[in-house]
Amino acid sequence: MNSENRLKKRNKVLKKVSIFLLVIFSASVVLAGSTDKIVKKVENMIKEGNLQGAEGLIDSCLEVTPDDFKLLRAKAKILFLQENYKSALDYYEKALIGKSKDPDALYGAGICALKLDLAQKALEYFERGIKTCLLYTSPSPRDLSTSRMPSSA
């Protein structure tokens, strides 16, 4: 076997080991409760144009924690960017099961519904999103000091 073939074989093995270690690392981070780090890593991969790598990382994490809404929402975003709107909507809906008032998931689900010509469904998601945003930015009727309203300078 010549040195070029050995190098190719070595690189193949190293790539497989790297993927395996990435999966192990992802699983350990998820099990440690740090999905924010994974989502941030995925967002960076998306910015770099590495959708395939981002999807692989999210998929490996979802195998460990299939109901984590942040991971589900990240998977939906990747599918949306791949123009797979039906699957993206499915993942946004799964994310909304875990956190029904998440504005990012509601917005994403609404956009997917529009792309799929599901106008009524899109309207429902956007209405829920608006109500959620108003709920979190309106002053409390009981105590104005707890208002989360942005201050006007």
Short mmCIF file of C-alpha atoms in Angstrom, two decimals:
data_model
loop_
_atom_site.label_atom_id
_atom_site.label_comp_id
_atom_site.label_asym_id
_atom_site.label_seq_id
_atom_site.Cartn_x
_atom_site.Cartn_y
_atom_site.Cartn_z
CA MET A 1 0.00 0.00 0.00
CA ASN A 2 1.52 3.32 -0.99
CA SER A 3 1.73 6.33 1.28
CA GLU A 4 -1.06 8.21 -0.52
CA ASN A 5 -3.55 5.38 0.06
CA ARG A 6 -2.49 5.08 3.71
CA LEU A 7 -2.98 8.83 4.14
CA LYS A 8 -6.48 8.64 2.62
CA LYS A 9 -7.38 5.70 4.83
CA ARG A 10 -6.01 7.49 7.89
CA ASN A 11 -8.01 10.63 7.08
CA LYS A 12 -11.19 8.56 6.71
CA VAL A 13 -10.64 6.98 10.11
CA LEU A 14 -9.84 10.34 11.69
CA LYS A 15 -13.01 11.84 10.23
CA LYS A 16 -15.12 9.00 11.66
CA VAL A 17 -13.46 9.33 15.05
CA SER A 18 -13.99 13.10 15.00
CA ILE A 19 -17.69 12.69 14.25
CA PHE A 20 -18.00 10.09 17.00
CA LEU A 21 -16.27 12.41 19.50
CA LEU A 22 -18.50 15.31 18.43
CA VAL A 23 -21.58 13.19 19.13
CA ILE A 24 -20.20 12.15 22.53
CA PHE A 25 -19.32 15.75 23.36
CA SER A 26 -22.75 16.98 22.27
CA ALA A 27 -24.49 14.35 24.32
CA SER A 28 -22.45 15.14 27.41
CA VAL A 29 -23.13 18.87 27.08
CA VAL A 30 -26.84 18.24 26.62
CA LEU A 31 -26.92 15.89 29.59
CA ALA A 32 -25.17 18.57 31.62
CA GLY A 33 -28.05 20.91 30.79
CA SER A 34 -26.12 23.28 28.57
CA THR A 35 -28.12 23.30 25.36
CA ASP A 36 -27.46 27.05 25.06
CA LYS A 37 -23.82 26.26 24.18
CA ILE A 38 -24.89 23.77 21.54
CA VAL A 39 -27.42 26.19 20.03
CA LYS A 40 -24.77 28.93 19.92
CA LYS A 41 -22.35 26.52 18.20
CA VAL A 42 -25.09 25.61 15.70
CA GLU A 43 -25.82 29.28 15.02
CA ASN A 44 -22.13 29.87 14.32
CA MET A 45 -22.05 26.88 11.97
CA ILE A 46 -25.09 28.28 10.13
CA LYS A 47 -23.40 31.67 9.77
CA GLU A 48 -20.37 29.90 8.31
CA GLY A 49 -22.64 28.15 5.80
CA ASN A 50 -22.19 24.71 7.35
CA LEU A 51 -25.86 23.64 7.43
CA GLN A 52 -24.98 19.96 7.14
CA GLY A 53 -22.67 20.09 10.15
CA ALA A 54 -25.18 22.14 12.14
CA GLU A 55 -27.93 19.64 11.36
CA GLY A 56 -25.70 16.70 12.33
CA LEU A 57 -24.89 18.32 15.67
CA ILE A 58 -28.55 19.10 16.41
CA ASP A 59 -29.65 15.60 15.38
CA SER A 60 -27.12 13.99 17.71
CA CYS A 61 -28.30 16.18 20.58
CA LEU A 62 -31.96 15.47 19.85
CA GLU A 63 -31.22 11.77 20.16
CA VAL A 64 -30.28 12.44 23.79
CA THR A 65 -32.97 15.01 24.63
CA PRO A 66 -35.72 14.79 21.99
CA ASP A 67 -38.05 17.24 23.76
CA ASP A 68 -35.66 20.16 24.34
CA PHE A 69 -37.46 23.14 22.85
CA LYS A 70 -34.26 25.08 22.03
CA LEU A 71 -32.87 22.14 20.09
CA LEU A 72 -36.20 21.60 18.32
CA ARG A 73 -36.34 25.28 17.40
CA ALA A 74 -32.75 25.16 16.07
CA LYS A 75 -33.59 22.08 13.97
CA ALA A 76 -36.63 23.92 12.60
CA LYS A 77 -34.45 26.88 11.63
CA ILE A 78 -32.03 24.62 9.76
CA LEU A 79 -34.88 22.93 7.90
CA PHE A 80 -36.34 26.34 7.05
CA LEU A 81 -33.00 27.48 5.61
CA GLN A 82 -32.97 24.29 3.53
CA GLU A 83 -36.45 25.34 2.29
CA ASN A 84 -38.02 22.23 3.84
CA TYR A 85 -40.94 24.24 5.21
CA LYS A 86 -43.22 21.33 6.08
CA SER A 87 -40.62 19.62 8.26
CA ALA A 88 -39.57 22.98 9.72
CA LEU A 89 -43.18 23.67 10.71
CA ASP A 90 -43.38 20.23 12.32
CA TYR A 91 -40.31 21.00 14.44
CA TYR A 92 -41.58 24.47 15.38
CA GLU A 93 -44.83 22.85 16.50
CA LYS A 94 -42.90 20.29 18.58
CA ALA A 95 -40.94 23.15 20.16
CA LEU A 96 -44.19 24.94 20.97
CA ILE A 97 -45.41 21.88 22.88
CA GLY A 98 -42.55 22.44 25.32
CA LYS A 99 -42.84 26.21 25.42
CA SER A 100 -46.12 27.35 23.92
CA LYS A 101 -45.39 31.08 24.16
CA ASP A 102 -41.92 31.18 22.64
CA PRO A 103 -41.98 34.18 20.27
CA ASP A 104 -39.20 32.84 18.01
CA ALA A 105 -40.99 29.51 17.52
CA LEU A 106 -44.32 31.24 16.93
CA TYR A 107 -42.74 33.56 14.36
CA GLY A 108 -40.94 30.69 12.64
CA ALA A 109 -44.10 28.57 12.57
CA GLY A 110 -46.03 31.50 11.12
CA ILE A 111 -43.49 32.08 8.36
CA CYS A 112 -43.44 28.35 7.52
CA ALA A 113 -47.23 28.30 7.39
CA LEU A 114 -47.17 31.26 4.97
CA LYS A 115 -44.61 29.49 2.77
CA LEU A 116 -46.94 26.46 2.72
CA ASP A 117 -49.97 28.64 1.81
CA LEU A 118 -51.60 27.94 5.18
CA ALA A 119 -52.77 31.51 5.72
CA GLN A 120 -55.23 30.75 8.54
CA LYS A 121 -52.63 28.77 10.46
CA ALA A 122 -50.06 31.54 9.93
CA LEU A 123 -52.52 34.10 11.25
CA GLU A 124 -53.08 32.01 14.38
CA TYR A 125 -49.33 31.76 15.06
CA PHE A 126 -48.81 35.48 14.53
CA GLU A 127 -51.78 36.36 16.77
CA ARG A 128 -50.36 34.13 19.53
CA GLY A 129 -46.97 35.76 19.03
CA ILE A 130 -48.40 39.27 19.31
CA LYS A 131 -50.33 38.35 22.45
CA THR A 132 -47.18 36.86 23.94
CA CYS A 133 -45.12 39.94 23.15
CA LEU A 134 -47.77 42.24 24.58
CA LEU A 135 -47.95 40.12 27.72
CA TYR A 136 -44.20 40.42 28.29
CA THR A 137 -43.87 44.11 27.45
CA SER A 138 -47.02 45.52 29.07
CA PRO A 139 -46.93 46.95 32.57
CA SER A 140 -48.55 44.88 35.25
CA PRO A 141 -51.95 46.29 36.20
CA ARG A 142 -51.13 45.57 39.85
CA ASP A 143 -47.62 46.94 40.18
CA LEU A 144 -46.10 49.40 37.73
CA SER A 145 -42.66 48.83 39.20
CA THR A 146 -42.67 45.34 37.66
CA SER A 147 -43.27 46.68 34.18
CA ARG A 148 -41.09 45.14 31.54
CA MET A 149 -41.90 48.01 29.20
CA PRO A 150 -38.81 49.46 27.54
CA SER A 151 -37.93 52.81 29.05
CA SER A 152 -38.17 55.84 26.81
CA ALA A 153 -35.15 58.06 27.05
#
